[in-house]
Coordinates of C-alpha atoms in Angstrom, one line a residue:
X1 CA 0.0 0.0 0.0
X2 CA 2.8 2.1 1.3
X3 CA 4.2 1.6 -2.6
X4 CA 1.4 2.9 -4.1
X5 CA 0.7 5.8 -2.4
X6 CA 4.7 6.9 -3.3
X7 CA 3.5 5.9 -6.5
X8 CA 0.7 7.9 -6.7
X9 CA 3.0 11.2 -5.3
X10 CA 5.5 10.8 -7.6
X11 CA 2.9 10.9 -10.4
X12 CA 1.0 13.9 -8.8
X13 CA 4.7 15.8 -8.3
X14 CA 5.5 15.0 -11.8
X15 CA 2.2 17.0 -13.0
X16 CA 0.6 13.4 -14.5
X17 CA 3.3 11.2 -16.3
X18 CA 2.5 10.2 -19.6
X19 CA 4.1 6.8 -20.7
X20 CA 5.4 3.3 -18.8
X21 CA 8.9 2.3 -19.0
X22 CA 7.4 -1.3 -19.5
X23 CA 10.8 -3.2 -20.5
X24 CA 12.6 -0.8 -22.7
X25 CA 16.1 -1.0 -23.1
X26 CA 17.3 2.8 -22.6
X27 CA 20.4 5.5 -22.4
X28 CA 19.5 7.9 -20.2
X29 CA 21.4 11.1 -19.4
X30 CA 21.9 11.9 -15.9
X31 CA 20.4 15.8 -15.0
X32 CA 21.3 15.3 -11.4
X33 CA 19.2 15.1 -7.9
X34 CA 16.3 15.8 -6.8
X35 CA 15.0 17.2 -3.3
X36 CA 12.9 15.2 -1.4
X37 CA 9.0 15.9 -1.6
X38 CA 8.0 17.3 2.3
X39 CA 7.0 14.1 3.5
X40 CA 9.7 11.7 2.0
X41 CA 12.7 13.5 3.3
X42 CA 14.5 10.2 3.7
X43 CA 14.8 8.9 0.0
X44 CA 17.7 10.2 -2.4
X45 CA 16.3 10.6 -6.1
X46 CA 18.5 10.5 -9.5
X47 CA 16.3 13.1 -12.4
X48 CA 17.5 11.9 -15.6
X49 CA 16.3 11.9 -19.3
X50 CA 16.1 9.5 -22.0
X51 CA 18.4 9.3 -24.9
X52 CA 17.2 5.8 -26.7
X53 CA 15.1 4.7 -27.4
X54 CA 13.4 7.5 -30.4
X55 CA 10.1 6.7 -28.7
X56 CA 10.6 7.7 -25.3
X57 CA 13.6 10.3 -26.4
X58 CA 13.5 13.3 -24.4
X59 CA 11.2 12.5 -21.7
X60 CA 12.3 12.6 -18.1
X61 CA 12.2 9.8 -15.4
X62 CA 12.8 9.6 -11.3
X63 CA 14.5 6.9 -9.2
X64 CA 15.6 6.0 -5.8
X65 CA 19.3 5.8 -5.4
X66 CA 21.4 5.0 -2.0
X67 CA 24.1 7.7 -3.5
X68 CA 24.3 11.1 -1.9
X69 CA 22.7 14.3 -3.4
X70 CA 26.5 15.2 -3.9
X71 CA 27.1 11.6 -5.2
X72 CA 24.7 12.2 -8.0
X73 CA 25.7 15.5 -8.7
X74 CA 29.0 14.3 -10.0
X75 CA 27.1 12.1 -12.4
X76 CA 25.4 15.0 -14.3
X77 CA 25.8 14.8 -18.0
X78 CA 26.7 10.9 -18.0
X79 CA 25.2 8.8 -20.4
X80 CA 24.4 5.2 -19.0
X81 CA 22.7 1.7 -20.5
X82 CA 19.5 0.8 -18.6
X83 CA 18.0 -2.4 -18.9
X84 CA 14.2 -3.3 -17.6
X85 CA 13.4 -0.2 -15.8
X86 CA 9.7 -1.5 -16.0
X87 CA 10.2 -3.8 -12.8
X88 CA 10.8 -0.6 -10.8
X89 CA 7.8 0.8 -12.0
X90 CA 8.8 4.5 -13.5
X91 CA 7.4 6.4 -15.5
X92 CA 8.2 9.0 -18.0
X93 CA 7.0 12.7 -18.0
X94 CA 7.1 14.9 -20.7
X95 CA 8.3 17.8 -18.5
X96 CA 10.8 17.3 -15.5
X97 CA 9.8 16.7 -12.0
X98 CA 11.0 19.6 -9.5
X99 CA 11.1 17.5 -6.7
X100 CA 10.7 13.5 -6.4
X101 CA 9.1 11.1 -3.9
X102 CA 10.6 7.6 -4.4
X103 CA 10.6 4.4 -2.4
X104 CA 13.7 2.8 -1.0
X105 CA 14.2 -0.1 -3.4
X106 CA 16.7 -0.9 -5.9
X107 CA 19.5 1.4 -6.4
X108 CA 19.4 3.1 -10.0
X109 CA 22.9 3.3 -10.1
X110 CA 23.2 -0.5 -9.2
X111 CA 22.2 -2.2 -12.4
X112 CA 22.9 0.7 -14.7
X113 CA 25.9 0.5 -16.8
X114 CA 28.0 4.3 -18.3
X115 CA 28.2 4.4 -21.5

């Protein structure tokens, strides 16, 4: 339940997202971190936008990281390969997200691969 209301937040903060990851195979740029909404001010959040594939090119996505705000920071501008970002349940936004509420789960940075 817990999962869906976070959920349900990050779509709200995100203004209504438009389109599932599903299991797309993607580069995504790395635009940096994201502050906390008010009531998640636990979770760390990577803002980053998609490369490849053409049909999700340019929109924006949100996930939980275990890095530091600075951590992620350093990142900004990296490309990286993401592989079945469906399973984490993101979506993308046509606009980006000003502030992010994710659940603790699995790292971004822990299964994707710089390019």
């Amino acid at each position: 339940m817990r999962a869906l209301l976070l959920l349900l937040l990050v779509v709200f903060a995100c203004g209504g997202c438009q389109e599932d990851f599903q299991a797309f195979d993607c580069e995504v740029e790395i635009l940096g971190s994201l502050p906390p909404t008010e009531s998640t001010q636990e979770a760390n959040a990577v803002l980053f936008r998609v490369l490849i594939p053409a049909k999700a090119s340019g929109k924006y996505g949100v996930a939980f990281t275990t890095l530091s705000r600075d951590a992620v920071e350093k990142k900004k501008g990296m490309i990286f390969k993401i592989r079945r970002l469906g399973k984490w349940r993101h979506l993308l936004t046509d606009s980006p997200p000003t502030r992010a509420s994710v659940s603790n789960g699995e790292d971004f940075f822990s299964t994707a691969v710089q390019k």
